Tab-separated table of N, CA and C in Angstrom:
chain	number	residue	atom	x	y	z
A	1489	UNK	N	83.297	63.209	42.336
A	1489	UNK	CA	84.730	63.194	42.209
A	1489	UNK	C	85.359	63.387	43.586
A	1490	UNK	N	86.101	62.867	43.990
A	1490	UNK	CA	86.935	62.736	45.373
A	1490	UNK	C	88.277	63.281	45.075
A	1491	UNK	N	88.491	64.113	46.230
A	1491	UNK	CA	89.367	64.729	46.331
A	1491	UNK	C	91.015	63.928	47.077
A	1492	UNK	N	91.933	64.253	46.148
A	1492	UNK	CA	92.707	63.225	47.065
A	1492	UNK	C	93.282	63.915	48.274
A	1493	UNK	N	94.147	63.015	49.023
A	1493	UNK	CA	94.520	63.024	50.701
A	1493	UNK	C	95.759	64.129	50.853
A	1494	UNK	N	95.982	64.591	51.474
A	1494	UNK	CA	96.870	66.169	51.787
A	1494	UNK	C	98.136	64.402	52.435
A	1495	UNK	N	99.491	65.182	52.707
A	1495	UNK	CA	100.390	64.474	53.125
A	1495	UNK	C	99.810	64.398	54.787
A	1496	UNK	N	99.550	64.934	55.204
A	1496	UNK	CA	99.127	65.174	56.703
A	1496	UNK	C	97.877	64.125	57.109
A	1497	UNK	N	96.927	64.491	56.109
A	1497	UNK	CA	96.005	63.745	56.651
A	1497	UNK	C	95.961	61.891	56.277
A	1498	UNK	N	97.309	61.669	55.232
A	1498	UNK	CA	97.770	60.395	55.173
A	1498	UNK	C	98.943	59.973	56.287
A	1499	UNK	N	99.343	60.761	56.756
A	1499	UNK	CA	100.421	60.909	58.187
A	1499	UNK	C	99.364	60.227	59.026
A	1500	UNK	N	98.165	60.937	59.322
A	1500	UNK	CA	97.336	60.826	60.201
A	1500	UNK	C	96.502	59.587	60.329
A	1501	UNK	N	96.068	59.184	59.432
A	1501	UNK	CA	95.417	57.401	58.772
A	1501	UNK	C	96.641	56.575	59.442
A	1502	UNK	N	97.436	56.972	59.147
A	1502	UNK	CA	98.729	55.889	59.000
A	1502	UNK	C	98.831	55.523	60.849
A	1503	UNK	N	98.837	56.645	61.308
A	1503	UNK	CA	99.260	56.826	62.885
A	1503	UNK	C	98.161	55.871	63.480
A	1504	UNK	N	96.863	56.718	63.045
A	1504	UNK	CA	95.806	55.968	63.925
A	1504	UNK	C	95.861	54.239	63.664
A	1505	UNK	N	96.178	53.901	62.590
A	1505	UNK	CA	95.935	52.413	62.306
A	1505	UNK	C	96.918	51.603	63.279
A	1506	UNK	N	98.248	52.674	62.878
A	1506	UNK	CA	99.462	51.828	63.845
A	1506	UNK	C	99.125	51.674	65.210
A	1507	UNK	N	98.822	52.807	66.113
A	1507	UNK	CA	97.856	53.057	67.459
A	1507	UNK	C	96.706	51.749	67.629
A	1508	UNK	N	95.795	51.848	66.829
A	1508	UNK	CA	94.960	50.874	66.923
A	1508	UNK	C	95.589	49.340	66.869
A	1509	UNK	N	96.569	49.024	65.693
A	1509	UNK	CA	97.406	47.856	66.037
A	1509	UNK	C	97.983	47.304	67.273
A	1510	UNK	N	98.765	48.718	67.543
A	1510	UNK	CA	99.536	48.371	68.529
A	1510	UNK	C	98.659	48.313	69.882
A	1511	UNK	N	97.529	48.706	70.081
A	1511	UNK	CA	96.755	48.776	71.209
A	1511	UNK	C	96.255	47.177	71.347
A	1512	UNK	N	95.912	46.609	70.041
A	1512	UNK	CA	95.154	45.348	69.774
A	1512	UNK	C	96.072	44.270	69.781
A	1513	UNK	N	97.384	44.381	70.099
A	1513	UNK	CA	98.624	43.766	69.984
A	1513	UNK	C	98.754	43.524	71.512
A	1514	UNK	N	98.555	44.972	72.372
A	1514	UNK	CA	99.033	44.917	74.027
A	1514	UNK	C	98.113	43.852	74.655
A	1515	UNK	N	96.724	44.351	74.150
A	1515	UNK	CA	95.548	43.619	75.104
A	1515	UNK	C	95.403	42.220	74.362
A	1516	UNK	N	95.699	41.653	73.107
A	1516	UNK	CA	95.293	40.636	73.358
A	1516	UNK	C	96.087	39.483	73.092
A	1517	UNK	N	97.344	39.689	73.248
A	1517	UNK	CA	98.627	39.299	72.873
A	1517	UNK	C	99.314	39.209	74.474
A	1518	UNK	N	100.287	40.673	74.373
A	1518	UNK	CA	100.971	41.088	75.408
A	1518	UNK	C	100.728	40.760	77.139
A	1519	UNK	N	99.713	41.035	77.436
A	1519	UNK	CA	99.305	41.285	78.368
A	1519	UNK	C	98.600	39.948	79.103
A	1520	UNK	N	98.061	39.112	78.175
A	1520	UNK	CA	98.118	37.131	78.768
A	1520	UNK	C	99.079	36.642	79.123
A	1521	UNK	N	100.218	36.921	78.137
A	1521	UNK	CA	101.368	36.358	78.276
A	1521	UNK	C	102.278	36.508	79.502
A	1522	UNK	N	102.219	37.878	79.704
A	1522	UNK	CA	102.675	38.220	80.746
A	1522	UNK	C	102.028	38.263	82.270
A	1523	UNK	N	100.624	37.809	82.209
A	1523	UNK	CA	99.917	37.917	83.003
A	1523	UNK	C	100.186	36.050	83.689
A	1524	UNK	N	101.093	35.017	82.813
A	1524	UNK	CA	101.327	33.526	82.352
A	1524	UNK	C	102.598	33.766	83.036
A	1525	UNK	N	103.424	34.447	82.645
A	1525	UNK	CA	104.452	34.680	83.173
A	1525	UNK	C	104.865	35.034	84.505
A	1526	UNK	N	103.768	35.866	85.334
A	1526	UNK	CA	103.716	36.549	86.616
A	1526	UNK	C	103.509	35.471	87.698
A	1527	UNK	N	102.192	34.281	86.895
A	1527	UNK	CA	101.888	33.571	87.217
A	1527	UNK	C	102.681	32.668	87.941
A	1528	UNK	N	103.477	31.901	86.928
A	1528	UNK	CA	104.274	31.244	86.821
A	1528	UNK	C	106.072	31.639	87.580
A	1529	UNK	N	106.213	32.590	87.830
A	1529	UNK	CA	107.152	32.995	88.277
A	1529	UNK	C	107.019	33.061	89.924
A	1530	UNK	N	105.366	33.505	90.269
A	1530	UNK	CA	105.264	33.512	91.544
A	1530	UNK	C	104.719	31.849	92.231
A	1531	UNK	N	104.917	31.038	91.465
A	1531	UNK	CA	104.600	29.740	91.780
A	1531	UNK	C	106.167	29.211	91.915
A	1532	UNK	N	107.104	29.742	91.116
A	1532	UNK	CA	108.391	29.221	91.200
A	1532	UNK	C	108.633	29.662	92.881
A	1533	UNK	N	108.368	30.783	93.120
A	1533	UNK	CA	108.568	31.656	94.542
A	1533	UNK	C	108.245	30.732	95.350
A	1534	UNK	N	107.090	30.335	95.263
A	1534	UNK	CA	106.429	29.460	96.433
A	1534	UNK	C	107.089	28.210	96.817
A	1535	UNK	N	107.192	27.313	95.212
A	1535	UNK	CA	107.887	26.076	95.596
A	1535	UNK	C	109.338	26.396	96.073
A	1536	UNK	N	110.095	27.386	95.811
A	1536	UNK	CA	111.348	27.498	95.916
A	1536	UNK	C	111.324	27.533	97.569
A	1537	UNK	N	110.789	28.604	98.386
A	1537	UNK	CA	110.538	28.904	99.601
A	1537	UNK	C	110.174	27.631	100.811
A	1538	UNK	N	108.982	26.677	99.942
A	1538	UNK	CA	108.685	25.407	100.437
A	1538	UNK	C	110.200	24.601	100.615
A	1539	UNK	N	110.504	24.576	99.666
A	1539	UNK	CA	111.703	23.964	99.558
A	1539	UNK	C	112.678	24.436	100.181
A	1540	UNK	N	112.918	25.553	100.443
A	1540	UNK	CA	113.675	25.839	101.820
A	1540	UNK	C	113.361	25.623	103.270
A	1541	UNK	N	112.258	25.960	102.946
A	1541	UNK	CA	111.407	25.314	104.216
A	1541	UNK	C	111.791	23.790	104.990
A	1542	UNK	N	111.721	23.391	103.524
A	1542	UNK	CA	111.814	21.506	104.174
A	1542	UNK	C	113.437	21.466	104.500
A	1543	UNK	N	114.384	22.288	104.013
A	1543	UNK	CA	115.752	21.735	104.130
A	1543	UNK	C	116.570	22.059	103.083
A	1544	UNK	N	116.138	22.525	101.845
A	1544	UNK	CA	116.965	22.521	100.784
A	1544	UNK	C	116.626	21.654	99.822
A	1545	UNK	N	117.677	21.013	98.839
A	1545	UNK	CA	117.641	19.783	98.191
A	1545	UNK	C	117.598	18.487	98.967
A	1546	UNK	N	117.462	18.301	99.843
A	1546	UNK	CA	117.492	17.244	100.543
A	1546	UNK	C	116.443	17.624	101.794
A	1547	UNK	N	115.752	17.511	101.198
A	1547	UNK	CA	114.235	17.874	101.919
A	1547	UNK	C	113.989	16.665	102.685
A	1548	UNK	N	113.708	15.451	101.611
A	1548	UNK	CA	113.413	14.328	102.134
A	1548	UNK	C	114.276	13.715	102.815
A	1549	UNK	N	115.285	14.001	103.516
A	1549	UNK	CA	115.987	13.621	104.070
A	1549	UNK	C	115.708	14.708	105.565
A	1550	UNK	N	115.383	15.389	105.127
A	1550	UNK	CA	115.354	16.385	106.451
A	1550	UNK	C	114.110	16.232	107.117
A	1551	UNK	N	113.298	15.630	106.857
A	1551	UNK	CA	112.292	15.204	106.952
A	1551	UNK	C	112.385	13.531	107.423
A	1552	UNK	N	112.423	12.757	107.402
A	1552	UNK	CA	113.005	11.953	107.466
A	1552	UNK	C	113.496	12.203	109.191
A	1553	UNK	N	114.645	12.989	108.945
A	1553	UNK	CA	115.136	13.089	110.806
A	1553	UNK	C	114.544	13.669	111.768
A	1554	UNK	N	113.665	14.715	111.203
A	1554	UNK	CA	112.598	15.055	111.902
A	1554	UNK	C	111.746	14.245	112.746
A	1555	UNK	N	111.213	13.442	111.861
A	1555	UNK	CA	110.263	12.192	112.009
A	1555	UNK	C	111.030	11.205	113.182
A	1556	UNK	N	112.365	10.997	112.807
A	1556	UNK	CA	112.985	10.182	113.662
A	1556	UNK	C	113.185	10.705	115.440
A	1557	UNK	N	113.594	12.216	115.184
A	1557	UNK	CA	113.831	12.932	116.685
A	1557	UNK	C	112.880	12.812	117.156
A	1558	UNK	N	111.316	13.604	116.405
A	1558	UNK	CA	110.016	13.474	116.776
A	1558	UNK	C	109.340	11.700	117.732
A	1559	UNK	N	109.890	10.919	117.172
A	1559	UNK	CA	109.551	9.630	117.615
A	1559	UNK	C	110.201	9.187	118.900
């Protein structure tokens, strides 16, 4: 015969499961995504910077006169 669960120690089941969810939620969910995101944000950095580099929006044009002074 089994004894049933005190309020506490069903408090306690309840916690650990949520804990364990939420742990199994960060690592294999959360934490790609954002790891996609970091990614991707520091690639925006780069091209953005390149792109200042060359001139702005009119890169190819700045480039372009370069080539021409250069010659």
């Amino acid at each position: 015969m089994k004894r049933k669960l005190t309020k506490t120690e069903k408090f306690l089941i309840i916690t650990v499961i949520l804990v364990a969810a939420l742990y199994f939620y960060v690592n294999k969910f959360y934490d790609p995504a954002m790891t996609k995101l970091n990614n991707s944000r520091q690639s925006a950095v780069a091209l953005q910077s390149e792109i200042n580099q060359l001139g702005g929006y009119g890169g190819e044009m700045m480039l372009e006169k370069k080539s021409q002074q250069s010659s």
